[in-house]
Amino acid sequence: MKEWYDAIKTAQSVEKLEEIRIGIFGKKGVLAKEFAKMKTAPNEEKAGIAKELNIYKSDLMSLLSECKMNLQTQELSRAMKAEAIDVSLYSQQSSRGALHPVNETMDKIVDYFISMNFTVQTGPMVEDDFHNFEALNLPKYHPARDMQDTFYFKDEMLLRTHTSPVQIRTMLHTTPPIRMIAPGSVFRRDYDLTHTPMFHQVEGLLVDKEGTVSFANLKYILEDFLKYMFGEVAVRFRPSFFPFTEPSAEVDISCIFCKGDGCRVCSKTGWLEVLGCGIVDSNVFDAVGYKDVSGYAFGLGVERFAMLIHHIGDLRSLFEGDIRLLEQMK
Ligand code: DAH
């Protein structure tokens, strides 16, 4: 029996120990054989042999379980060592994200007008004819309603072609004074170097008592805003036409690339057109039931600003999701 003690003590694995256990305690194991021998032993010796064998049995059992525990602990710690992850290792440099140029530009525009006490208003992208056209003094058959430009649904519903309908919605549910901007996506059937079917605008509207809002107020805030966006630029107002404003103007800044000398970007004019504006047409106030008020409005394309600020030549590249463009924004 002695050799079994050694076998248990020198076993190198739990598996090996199990083999030994079967060798000792199994049905055909050594103990079974020893007990079997008792049958043929003289009667008076049987009790002595049984006692001795039982002592062996319990000794071996406890030795076995002790060794098994030791081996299990060793095996566990070996496995833990092998599978350990060294968290102190430097990981590969993870790359930081960047704001999309359109978002960054939008944020900057919104920040400016918030600092000037304007509130931010939103409206639906699926609009109806009344808010997108009619109330903005764009009557039926006005050329700006051309099927070429507008995505129409059934029943006079459409994808808004500008953020101006948010003016109407805001005026319909609030009373003046109003100082609001409406940033958001707009949609037109257009696709080339400077047009995409979806782009972003910021609309602005200020309404107060009759006779308190002048073109000079509009001129002041837009000049200040454009200098905030583009640095020291010259700003000029050119007479223009929009159905919802009268008088209306388009606003240019001196070309930020050639400083006004004339280059490819400004088509040799020295000027870049950046927004449209004007004094709110009385027909618009009539459409929302406002009386004895005056106001100004303006609208701008965010992509146009972003392209100028970041010197991006093709508007479509803003929407292609090319990671190299975003990487330059870090
Ligand atoms: N809604 C015009 C457009 O989409 C932009 C615009 C021009 C808005 C002049 C105005 C404005 O409020 O006064 O082209």
mmCIF file of C-alpha atoms and ligand atoms in Angstrom:
data_model
loop_
_atom_site.group_PDB
_atom_site.id
_atom_site.type_symbol
_atom_site.label_atom_id
_atom_site.label_comp_id
_atom_site.label_asym_id
_atom_site.label_seq_id
_atom_site.Cartn_x
_atom_site.Cartn_y
_atom_site.Cartn_z
ATOM 1 C CA MET A 1 0.000 0.000 0.000
ATOM 2 C CA LYS A 2 2.880 2.341 0.717
ATOM 3 C CA GLU A 3 3.621 2.988 -2.958
ATOM 4 C CA TRP A 4 0.145 4.501 -3.350
ATOM 5 C CA TYR A 5 1.013 7.202 -0.855
ATOM 6 C CA ASP A 6 3.979 8.136 -2.999
ATOM 7 C CA ALA A 7 1.935 7.978 -6.164
ATOM 8 C CA ILE A 8 -0.583 10.430 -4.708
ATOM 9 C CA LYS A 9 2.072 12.784 -3.432
ATOM 10 C CA THR A 10 3.970 12.926 -6.709
ATOM 11 C CA ALA A 11 0.973 13.224 -9.047
ATOM 12 C CA GLN A 12 1.488 16.228 -11.355
ATOM 13 C CA SER A 13 -2.085 16.904 -12.376
ATOM 14 C CA VAL A 14 -5.664 16.555 -11.219
ATOM 15 C CA GLU A 15 -6.176 14.188 -14.123
ATOM 16 C CA LYS A 16 -3.358 11.927 -12.982
ATOM 17 C CA LEU A 17 -4.723 12.021 -9.452
ATOM 18 C CA GLU A 18 -8.088 10.879 -10.707
ATOM 19 C CA GLU A 19 -6.444 7.876 -12.354
ATOM 20 C CA ILE A 20 -4.776 7.039 -9.055
ATOM 21 C CA ARG A 21 -8.053 7.450 -7.177
ATOM 22 C CA ILE A 22 -9.689 4.914 -9.466
ATOM 23 C CA GLY A 23 -6.696 2.616 -9.054
ATOM 24 C CA ILE A 24 -7.170 2.634 -5.292
ATOM 25 C CA PHE A 25 -10.879 3.048 -4.691
ATOM 26 C CA GLY A 26 -12.436 1.795 -7.926
ATOM 27 C CA LYS A 27 -14.412 -1.455 -8.141
ATOM 28 C CA LYS A 28 -11.316 -3.222 -9.384
ATOM 29 C CA GLY A 29 -8.988 -1.056 -7.325
ATOM 30 C CA VAL A 30 -6.366 -2.249 -4.848
ATOM 31 C CA LEU A 31 -8.583 -1.672 -1.839
ATOM 32 C CA ALA A 32 -11.351 -3.771 -3.277
ATOM 33 C CA LYS A 33 -8.796 -6.530 -3.871
ATOM 34 C CA GLU A 34 -7.424 -6.262 -0.327
ATOM 35 C CA PHE A 35 -10.923 -6.413 1.124
ATOM 36 C CA ALA A 36 -11.629 -9.419 -1.086
ATOM 37 C CA LYS A 37 -8.630 -11.230 0.366
ATOM 38 C CA MET A 38 -10.312 -11.005 3.779
ATOM 39 C CA LYS A 39 -12.788 -13.638 2.741
ATOM 40 C CA THR A 40 -10.083 -16.251 2.705
ATOM 41 C CA ALA A 41 -8.349 -15.064 5.873
ATOM 42 C CA PRO A 42 -8.854 -16.961 9.122
ATOM 43 C CA ASN A 43 -11.850 -15.624 11.027
ATOM 44 C CA GLU A 44 -9.964 -14.346 14.024
ATOM 45 C CA GLU A 45 -7.744 -12.137 11.805
ATOM 46 C CA LYS A 46 -10.575 -10.608 9.798
ATOM 47 C CA ALA A 47 -11.409 -7.857 12.248
ATOM 48 C CA GLY A 48 -7.756 -6.809 12.480
ATOM 49 C CA ILE A 49 -7.291 -6.739 8.718
ATOM 50 C CA ALA A 50 -10.530 -4.783 8.242
ATOM 51 C CA LYS A 51 -9.476 -2.213 10.795
ATOM 52 C CA GLU A 52 -6.067 -1.800 9.170
ATOM 53 C CA LEU A 53 -7.566 -1.496 5.696
ATOM 54 C CA ASN A 54 -10.087 1.086 6.920
ATOM 55 C CA ILE A 55 -7.279 3.160 8.382
ATOM 56 C CA TYR A 56 -5.436 3.017 5.047
ATOM 57 C CA LYS A 57 -8.642 3.892 3.298
ATOM 58 C CA SER A 58 -9.357 6.997 5.274
ATOM 59 C CA ASP A 59 -5.695 8.080 5.241
ATOM 60 C CA LEU A 60 -5.479 7.732 1.499
ATOM 61 C CA MET A 61 -8.749 9.532 1.068
ATOM 62 C CA SER A 62 -7.704 12.552 3.032
ATOM 63 C CA LEU A 63 -4.285 12.610 1.396
ATOM 64 C CA LEU A 64 -5.965 12.417 -1.969
ATOM 65 C CA SER A 65 -8.324 15.297 -1.327
ATOM 66 C CA GLU A 66 -5.532 17.400 0.130
ATOM 67 C CA CYS A 67 -3.321 16.824 -2.911
ATOM 68 C CA LYS A 68 -6.237 17.412 -5.237
ATOM 69 C CA MET A 69 -6.872 20.762 -3.653
ATOM 70 C CA ASN A 70 -3.223 21.743 -3.957
ATOM 71 C CA LEU A 71 -3.080 20.730 -7.585
ATOM 72 C CA GLN A 72 -6.281 22.592 -8.373
ATOM 73 C CA THR A 73 -4.917 25.744 -6.792
ATOM 74 C CA GLN A 74 -1.692 25.381 -8.742
ATOM 75 C CA GLU A 75 -3.527 24.765 -11.997
ATOM 76 C CA LEU A 76 -5.787 27.745 -11.434
ATOM 77 C CA SER A 77 -2.931 30.109 -10.755
ATOM 78 C CA ARG A 78 -1.057 28.761 -13.793
ATOM 79 C CA ALA A 79 -4.124 29.386 -15.971
ATOM 80 C CA MET A 80 -4.618 32.853 -14.533
ATOM 81 C CA LYS A 81 -1.022 33.696 -15.254
ATOM 82 C CA ALA A 82 -1.320 32.454 -18.813
ATOM 83 C CA GLU A 83 -4.502 34.342 -19.534
ATOM 84 C CA ALA A 84 -3.542 37.536 -17.736
ATOM 85 C CA ILE A 85 -3.888 40.813 -19.628
ATOM 86 C CA ASP A 86 -1.300 43.414 -18.876
ATOM 87 C CA VAL A 87 -3.435 46.498 -18.508
ATOM 88 C CA SER A 88 -0.377 48.613 -17.941
ATOM 89 C CA LEU A 89 0.608 48.266 -21.610
ATOM 90 C CA TYR A 90 0.074 51.351 -23.745
ATOM 91 C CA SER A 91 -2.837 50.832 -26.080
ATOM 92 C CA GLN A 92 -2.703 52.017 -29.627
ATOM 93 C CA GLN A 93 -3.388 55.736 -29.756
ATOM 94 C CA SER A 94 -7.142 56.130 -30.140
ATOM 95 C CA SER A 95 -8.132 58.916 -32.448
ATOM 96 C CA ARG A 96 -10.238 61.822 -31.302
ATOM 97 C CA GLY A 97 -13.348 62.723 -33.239
ATOM 98 C CA ALA A 98 -14.088 66.100 -34.738
ATOM 99 C CA LEU A 99 -17.203 68.102 -35.458
ATOM 100 C CA HIS A 100 -18.422 68.008 -39.020
ATOM 101 C CA PRO A 101 -17.712 71.380 -40.672
ATOM 102 C CA VAL A 102 -21.440 71.988 -41.132
ATOM 103 C CA ASN A 103 -22.157 71.348 -37.453
ATOM 104 C CA GLU A 104 -19.215 73.439 -36.363
ATOM 105 C CA THR A 105 -20.325 76.343 -38.527
ATOM 106 C CA MET A 106 -23.942 75.961 -37.447
ATOM 107 C CA ASP A 107 -22.877 76.021 -33.778
ATOM 108 C CA LYS A 108 -20.898 79.194 -34.307
ATOM 109 C CA ILE A 109 -23.799 80.935 -36.060
ATOM 110 C CA VAL A 110 -26.268 79.865 -33.367
ATOM 111 C CA ASP A 111 -23.857 80.973 -30.602
ATOM 112 C CA TYR A 112 -23.682 84.453 -32.083
ATOM 113 C CA PHE A 113 -27.430 84.960 -32.214
ATOM 114 C CA ILE A 114 -27.990 83.465 -28.777
ATOM 115 C CA SER A 115 -25.486 86.019 -27.462
ATOM 116 C CA MET A 116 -27.705 88.668 -29.091
ATOM 117 C CA ASN A 117 -30.762 87.394 -27.218
ATOM 118 C CA PHE A 118 -32.349 85.524 -30.124
ATOM 119 C CA THR A 119 -34.192 82.289 -29.287
ATOM 120 C CA VAL A 120 -33.799 79.108 -31.306
ATOM 121 C CA GLN A 121 -37.002 77.857 -32.955
ATOM 122 C CA THR A 122 -37.633 74.696 -34.930
ATOM 123 C CA GLY A 123 -40.291 73.490 -37.307
ATOM 124 C CA PRO A 124 -41.175 70.388 -39.327
ATOM 125 C CA MET A 125 -39.203 69.378 -42.409
ATOM 126 C CA VAL A 126 -42.371 68.091 -44.030
ATOM 127 C CA GLU A 127 -44.280 71.319 -44.500
ATOM 128 C CA ASP A 128 -47.510 72.432 -46.050
ATOM 129 C CA ASP A 129 -48.018 74.911 -48.833
ATOM 130 C CA PHE A 130 -49.356 77.584 -46.495
ATOM 131 C CA HIS A 131 -46.283 77.810 -44.247
ATOM 132 C CA ASN A 132 -43.644 77.224 -46.924
ATOM 133 C CA PHE A 133 -45.131 79.523 -49.592
ATOM 134 C CA GLU A 134 -48.518 81.139 -49.170
ATOM 135 C CA ALA A 135 -47.965 82.942 -45.867
ATOM 136 C CA LEU A 136 -44.533 84.075 -47.071
ATOM 137 C CA ASN A 137 -46.128 86.057 -49.864
ATOM 138 C CA LEU A 138 -45.321 83.414 -52.448
ATOM 139 C CA PRO A 139 -48.695 83.075 -54.113
ATOM 140 C CA LYS A 140 -49.737 80.161 -56.319
ATOM 141 C CA TYR A 141 -47.862 80.097 -59.637
ATOM 142 C CA HIS A 142 -44.963 82.091 -58.228
ATOM 143 C CA PRO A 143 -41.836 80.900 -60.080
ATOM 144 C CA ALA A 144 -40.095 79.931 -56.811
ATOM 145 C CA ARG A 145 -42.657 77.160 -56.451
ATOM 146 C CA ASP A 146 -41.352 75.544 -59.590
ATOM 147 C CA MET A 147 -41.606 71.772 -59.620
ATOM 148 C CA GLN A 148 -37.900 71.849 -60.472
ATOM 149 C CA ASP A 149 -36.997 73.111 -57.007
ATOM 150 C CA THR A 150 -39.498 71.569 -54.647
ATOM 151 C CA PHE A 151 -39.988 67.969 -53.552
ATOM 152 C CA TYR A 152 -43.754 67.578 -53.400
ATOM 153 C CA PHE A 153 -45.875 64.987 -51.624
ATOM 154 C CA LYS A 154 -49.605 64.564 -52.094
ATOM 155 C CA ASP A 155 -52.152 67.074 -50.789
ATOM 156 C CA GLU A 156 -50.067 70.234 -50.919
ATOM 157 C CA MET A 157 -47.448 68.755 -48.613
ATOM 158 C CA LEU A 158 -43.761 69.166 -49.432
ATOM 159 C CA LEU A 159 -40.232 69.049 -48.051
ATOM 160 C CA ARG A 160 -39.546 72.576 -46.869
ATOM 161 C CA THR A 161 -37.405 74.465 -49.356
ATOM 162 C CA HIS A 162 -36.176 76.960 -46.769
ATOM 163 C CA THR A 163 -36.327 77.602 -43.003
ATOM 164 C CA SER A 164 -38.532 80.683 -43.509
ATOM 165 C CA PRO A 165 -41.735 78.714 -42.655
ATOM 166 C CA VAL A 166 -40.484 78.603 -39.067
ATOM 167 C CA GLN A 167 -40.969 82.407 -39.030
ATOM 168 C CA ILE A 168 -44.628 81.857 -39.812
ATOM 169 C CA ARG A 169 -45.063 79.096 -37.250
ATOM 170 C CA THR A 170 -43.378 81.164 -34.544
ATOM 171 C CA MET A 171 -45.461 84.259 -35.285
ATOM 172 C CA LEU A 172 -48.646 82.175 -35.260
ATOM 173 C CA HIS A 173 -48.037 80.835 -31.772
ATOM 174 C CA THR A 174 -46.417 83.814 -30.029
ATOM 175 C CA THR A 175 -47.020 87.514 -29.671
ATOM 176 C CA PRO A 176 -44.371 90.118 -30.497
ATOM 177 C CA PRO A 177 -41.702 91.141 -29.685
ATOM 178 C CA ILE A 178 -39.895 88.226 -31.365
ATOM 179 C CA ARG A 179 -36.184 87.633 -31.800
ATOM 180 C CA MET A 180 -35.659 84.205 -33.241
ATOM 181 C CA ILE A 181 -33.455 82.125 -35.439
ATOM 182 C CA ALA A 182 -34.423 78.838 -37.054
ATOM 183 C CA PRO A 183 -31.544 76.538 -37.931
ATOM 184 C CA GLY A 184 -32.302 73.350 -39.841
ATOM 185 C CA SER A 185 -32.219 71.176 -42.941
ATOM 186 C CA VAL A 186 -33.961 72.192 -46.138
ATOM 187 C CA PHE A 187 -34.516 70.360 -49.418
ATOM 188 C CA ARG A 188 -34.384 71.261 -53.095
ATOM 189 C CA ARG A 189 -34.159 69.344 -56.326
ATOM 190 C CA ASP A 190 -30.645 70.411 -57.169
ATOM 191 C CA TYR A 191 -27.297 68.669 -57.457
ATOM 192 C CA ASP A 192 -24.004 70.161 -58.657
ATOM 193 C CA LEU A 193 -20.770 71.670 -57.348
ATOM 194 C CA THR A 194 -22.611 74.142 -55.120
ATOM 195 C CA HIS A 195 -25.996 72.424 -54.619
ATOM 196 C CA THR A 196 -27.130 69.282 -52.820
ATOM 197 C CA PRO A 197 -30.729 68.060 -52.395
ATOM 198 C CA MET A 198 -30.421 68.582 -48.636
ATOM 199 C CA PHE A 199 -28.586 71.466 -47.056
ATOM 200 C CA HIS A 200 -28.867 73.705 -44.008
ATOM 201 C CA GLN A 201 -30.117 77.190 -43.443
ATOM 202 C CA VAL A 202 -30.460 79.588 -40.583
ATOM 203 C CA GLU A 203 -33.414 81.924 -40.760
ATOM 204 C CA GLY A 204 -33.606 85.015 -38.568
ATOM 205 C CA LEU A 205 -36.601 87.128 -37.624
ATOM 206 C CA LEU A 206 -37.029 90.155 -35.398
ATOM 207 C CA VAL A 207 -40.444 91.721 -34.842
ATOM 208 C CA ASP A 208 -41.343 94.638 -32.609
ATOM 209 C CA LYS A 209 -43.751 97.599 -32.460
ATOM 210 C CA GLU A 210 -44.457 99.534 -35.618
ATOM 211 C CA GLY A 211 -41.712 102.017 -36.429
ATOM 212 C CA THR A 212 -39.125 100.520 -34.051
ATOM 213 C CA VAL A 213 -37.302 98.182 -36.459
ATOM 214 C CA SER A 214 -35.322 99.767 -39.278
ATOM 215 C CA PHE A 215 -33.022 98.690 -42.056
ATOM 216 C CA ALA A 216 -30.222 100.293 -40.032
ATOM 217 C CA ASN A 217 -30.841 97.767 -37.213
ATOM 218 C CA LEU A 218 -30.648 94.934 -39.703
ATOM 219 C CA LYS A 219 -27.500 96.328 -41.268
ATOM 220 C CA TYR A 220 -25.819 96.709 -37.912
ATOM 221 C CA ILE A 221 -26.463 93.183 -36.670
ATOM 222 C CA LEU A 222 -25.555 91.502 -39.954
ATOM 223 C CA GLU A 223 -22.298 93.431 -40.252
ATOM 224 C CA ASP A 224 -21.410 92.537 -36.697
ATOM 225 C CA PHE A 225 -22.362 88.910 -37.313
ATOM 226 C CA LEU A 226 -20.334 88.612 -40.523
ATOM 227 C CA LYS A 227 -17.252 90.069 -38.838
ATOM 228 C CA TYR A 228 -17.724 87.546 -36.030
ATOM 229 C CA MET A 229 -17.824 84.748 -38.611
ATOM 230 C CA PHE A 230 -15.154 85.888 -41.092
ATOM 231 C CA GLY A 231 -12.949 88.376 -39.254
ATOM 232 C CA GLU A 232 -12.242 91.853 -40.643
ATOM 233 C CA VAL A 233 -14.187 91.928 -43.903
ATOM 234 C CA ALA A 234 -15.956 94.693 -45.788
ATOM 235 C CA VAL A 235 -19.732 94.180 -45.965
ATOM 236 C CA ARG A 236 -22.025 95.529 -48.651
ATOM 237 C CA PHE A 237 -25.779 95.393 -49.167
ATOM 238 C CA ARG A 238 -27.113 95.057 -52.709
ATOM 239 C CA PRO A 239 -30.767 95.712 -53.516
ATOM 240 C CA SER A 240 -32.536 92.481 -54.347
ATOM 241 C CA PHE A 241 -35.914 90.811 -54.259
ATOM 242 C CA PHE A 242 -37.517 88.282 -51.935
ATOM 243 C CA PRO A 243 -41.285 87.862 -51.785
ATOM 244 C CA PHE A 244 -41.302 87.966 -47.985
ATOM 245 C CA THR A 245 -39.257 91.153 -47.509
ATOM 246 C CA GLU A 246 -39.563 94.669 -48.884
ATOM 247 C CA PRO A 247 -37.105 96.249 -49.331
ATOM 248 C CA SER A 248 -34.798 93.253 -49.743
ATOM 249 C CA ALA A 249 -31.051 92.978 -50.036
ATOM 250 C CA GLU A 250 -28.365 90.463 -50.721
ATOM 251 C CA VAL A 251 -25.301 90.807 -48.577
ATOM 252 C CA ASP A 252 -21.732 90.377 -49.786
ATOM 253 C CA ILE A 253 -18.460 90.269 -47.897
ATOM 254 C CA SER A 254 -15.134 91.231 -49.414
ATOM 255 C CA CYS A 255 -13.489 88.065 -50.706
ATOM 256 C CA ILE A 256 -11.690 86.378 -47.809
ATOM 257 C CA PHE A 257 -9.226 84.715 -50.204
ATOM 258 C CA CYS A 258 -7.985 87.651 -52.304
ATOM 259 C CA LYS A 259 -9.013 90.427 -49.882
ATOM 260 C CA GLY A 260 -11.060 92.001 -52.646
ATOM 261 C CA ASP A 261 -8.484 91.954 -55.446
ATOM 262 C CA GLY A 262 -10.424 89.397 -57.467
ATOM 263 C CA CYS A 263 -9.749 85.668 -57.668
ATOM 264 C CA ARG A 264 -11.285 82.411 -58.870
ATOM 265 C CA VAL A 265 -13.470 81.936 -55.774
ATOM 266 C CA CYS A 266 -15.104 85.373 -56.079
ATOM 267 C CA SER A 267 -15.195 85.164 -59.896
ATOM 268 C CA LYS A 268 -12.846 88.146 -60.069
ATOM 269 C CA THR A 269 -15.432 90.421 -58.423
ATOM 270 C CA GLY A 270 -13.708 90.768 -55.072
ATOM 271 C CA TRP A 271 -17.033 90.011 -53.343
ATOM 272 C CA LEU A 272 -18.716 86.874 -51.990
ATOM 273 C CA GLU A 273 -22.470 86.700 -51.623
ATOM 274 C CA VAL A 274 -23.347 85.260 -48.216
ATOM 275 C CA LEU A 275 -26.962 85.957 -47.296
ATOM 276 C CA GLY A 276 -30.354 87.436 -48.094
ATOM 277 C CA CYS A 277 -32.352 89.798 -45.919
ATOM 278 C CA GLY A 278 -34.854 92.580 -45.748
ATOM 279 C CA ILE A 279 -37.677 94.328 -43.949
ATOM 280 C CA VAL A 280 -40.583 91.944 -43.424
ATOM 281 C CA ASP A 281 -43.249 92.472 -46.095
ATOM 282 C CA SER A 282 -46.602 93.637 -44.714
ATOM 283 C CA ASN A 283 -48.291 90.753 -46.561
ATOM 284 C CA VAL A 284 -46.437 88.338 -44.278
ATOM 285 C CA PHE A 285 -47.704 90.118 -41.164
ATOM 286 C CA ASP A 286 -51.214 90.080 -42.632
ATOM 287 C CA ALA A 287 -50.969 86.328 -43.189
ATOM 288 C CA VAL A 288 -50.291 85.729 -39.499
ATOM 289 C CA GLY A 289 -52.716 88.417 -38.284
ATOM 290 C CA TYR A 290 -50.093 90.804 -36.876
ATOM 291 C CA LYS A 291 -50.988 94.493 -36.729
ATOM 292 C CA ASP A 292 -48.904 97.588 -35.936
ATOM 293 C CA VAL A 293 -45.561 95.799 -36.028
ATOM 294 C CA SER A 294 -42.335 96.109 -37.983
ATOM 295 C CA GLY A 295 -39.527 93.632 -38.412
ATOM 296 C CA TYR A 296 -36.548 92.375 -40.318
ATOM 297 C CA ALA A 297 -35.629 88.914 -41.541
ATOM 298 C CA PHE A 298 -32.622 87.205 -43.015
ATOM 299 C CA GLY A 299 -31.650 83.798 -44.282
ATOM 300 C CA LEU A 300 -28.354 82.110 -44.967
ATOM 301 C CA GLY A 301 -26.973 78.793 -46.167
ATOM 302 C CA VAL A 302 -24.756 77.104 -43.614
ATOM 303 C CA GLU A 303 -22.804 75.026 -46.165
ATOM 304 C CA ARG A 304 -21.861 78.190 -48.035
ATOM 305 C CA PHE A 305 -20.356 79.581 -44.816
ATOM 306 C CA ALA A 306 -18.604 76.300 -44.002
ATOM 307 C CA MET A 307 -17.152 76.068 -47.508
ATOM 308 C CA LEU A 308 -15.767 79.586 -47.322
ATOM 309 C CA ILE A 309 -14.389 79.153 -43.802
ATOM 310 C CA HIS A 310 -12.729 75.815 -44.622
ATOM 311 C CA HIS A 311 -11.928 76.556 -48.242
ATOM 312 C CA ILE A 312 -13.968 73.610 -49.543
ATOM 313 C CA GLY A 313 -14.520 73.700 -53.293
ATOM 314 C CA ASP A 314 -17.186 71.033 -53.822
ATOM 315 C CA LEU A 315 -20.272 71.181 -51.610
ATOM 316 C CA ARG A 316 -20.967 67.495 -52.223
ATOM 317 C CA SER A 317 -17.766 66.511 -50.403
ATOM 318 C CA LEU A 318 -19.467 67.650 -47.187
ATOM 319 C CA PHE A 319 -21.935 64.786 -47.456
ATOM 320 C CA GLU A 320 -19.788 61.945 -48.742
ATOM 321 C CA GLY A 321 -18.707 60.833 -45.278
ATOM 322 C CA ASP A 322 -15.047 60.710 -46.287
ATOM 323 C CA ILE A 323 -13.124 60.316 -43.048
ATOM 324 C CA ARG A 324 -10.177 62.301 -44.496
ATOM 325 C CA LEU A 325 -12.322 65.415 -44.576
ATOM 326 C CA LEU A 326 -13.272 65.013 -40.923
ATOM 327 C CA GLU A 327 -9.676 64.288 -39.975
ATOM 328 C CA GLN A 328 -8.691 67.714 -41.216
ATOM 329 C CA MET A 329 -11.191 69.198 -38.789
ATOM 330 C CA LYS A 330 -9.357 68.086 -35.650
HETATM 331 N N1 DAH B 1 -35.659 81.943 -47.700
HETATM 332 C C1 DAH B 1 -34.605 82.457 -48.549
HETATM 333 C C2 DAH B 1 -34.012 81.315 -49.356
HETATM 334 O O1 DAH B 1 -34.236 80.204 -49.046
HETATM 335 C C3 DAH B 1 -33.536 83.100 -47.729
HETATM 336 C C4 DAH B 1 -33.986 84.391 -47.159
HETATM 337 C C5 DAH B 1 -33.746 85.559 -47.847
HETATM 338 C C6 DAH B 1 -34.661 84.447 -45.971
HETATM 339 C C7 DAH B 1 -34.155 86.774 -47.368
HETATM 340 C C8 DAH B 1 -35.082 85.657 -45.462
HETATM 341 C C9 DAH B 1 -34.818 86.820 -46.169
HETATM 342 O O2 DAH B 1 -35.729 85.773 -44.312
HETATM 343 O O3 DAH B 1 -35.226 87.995 -45.707
HETATM 344 O O4 DAH B 1 -33.301 81.557 -50.283
#
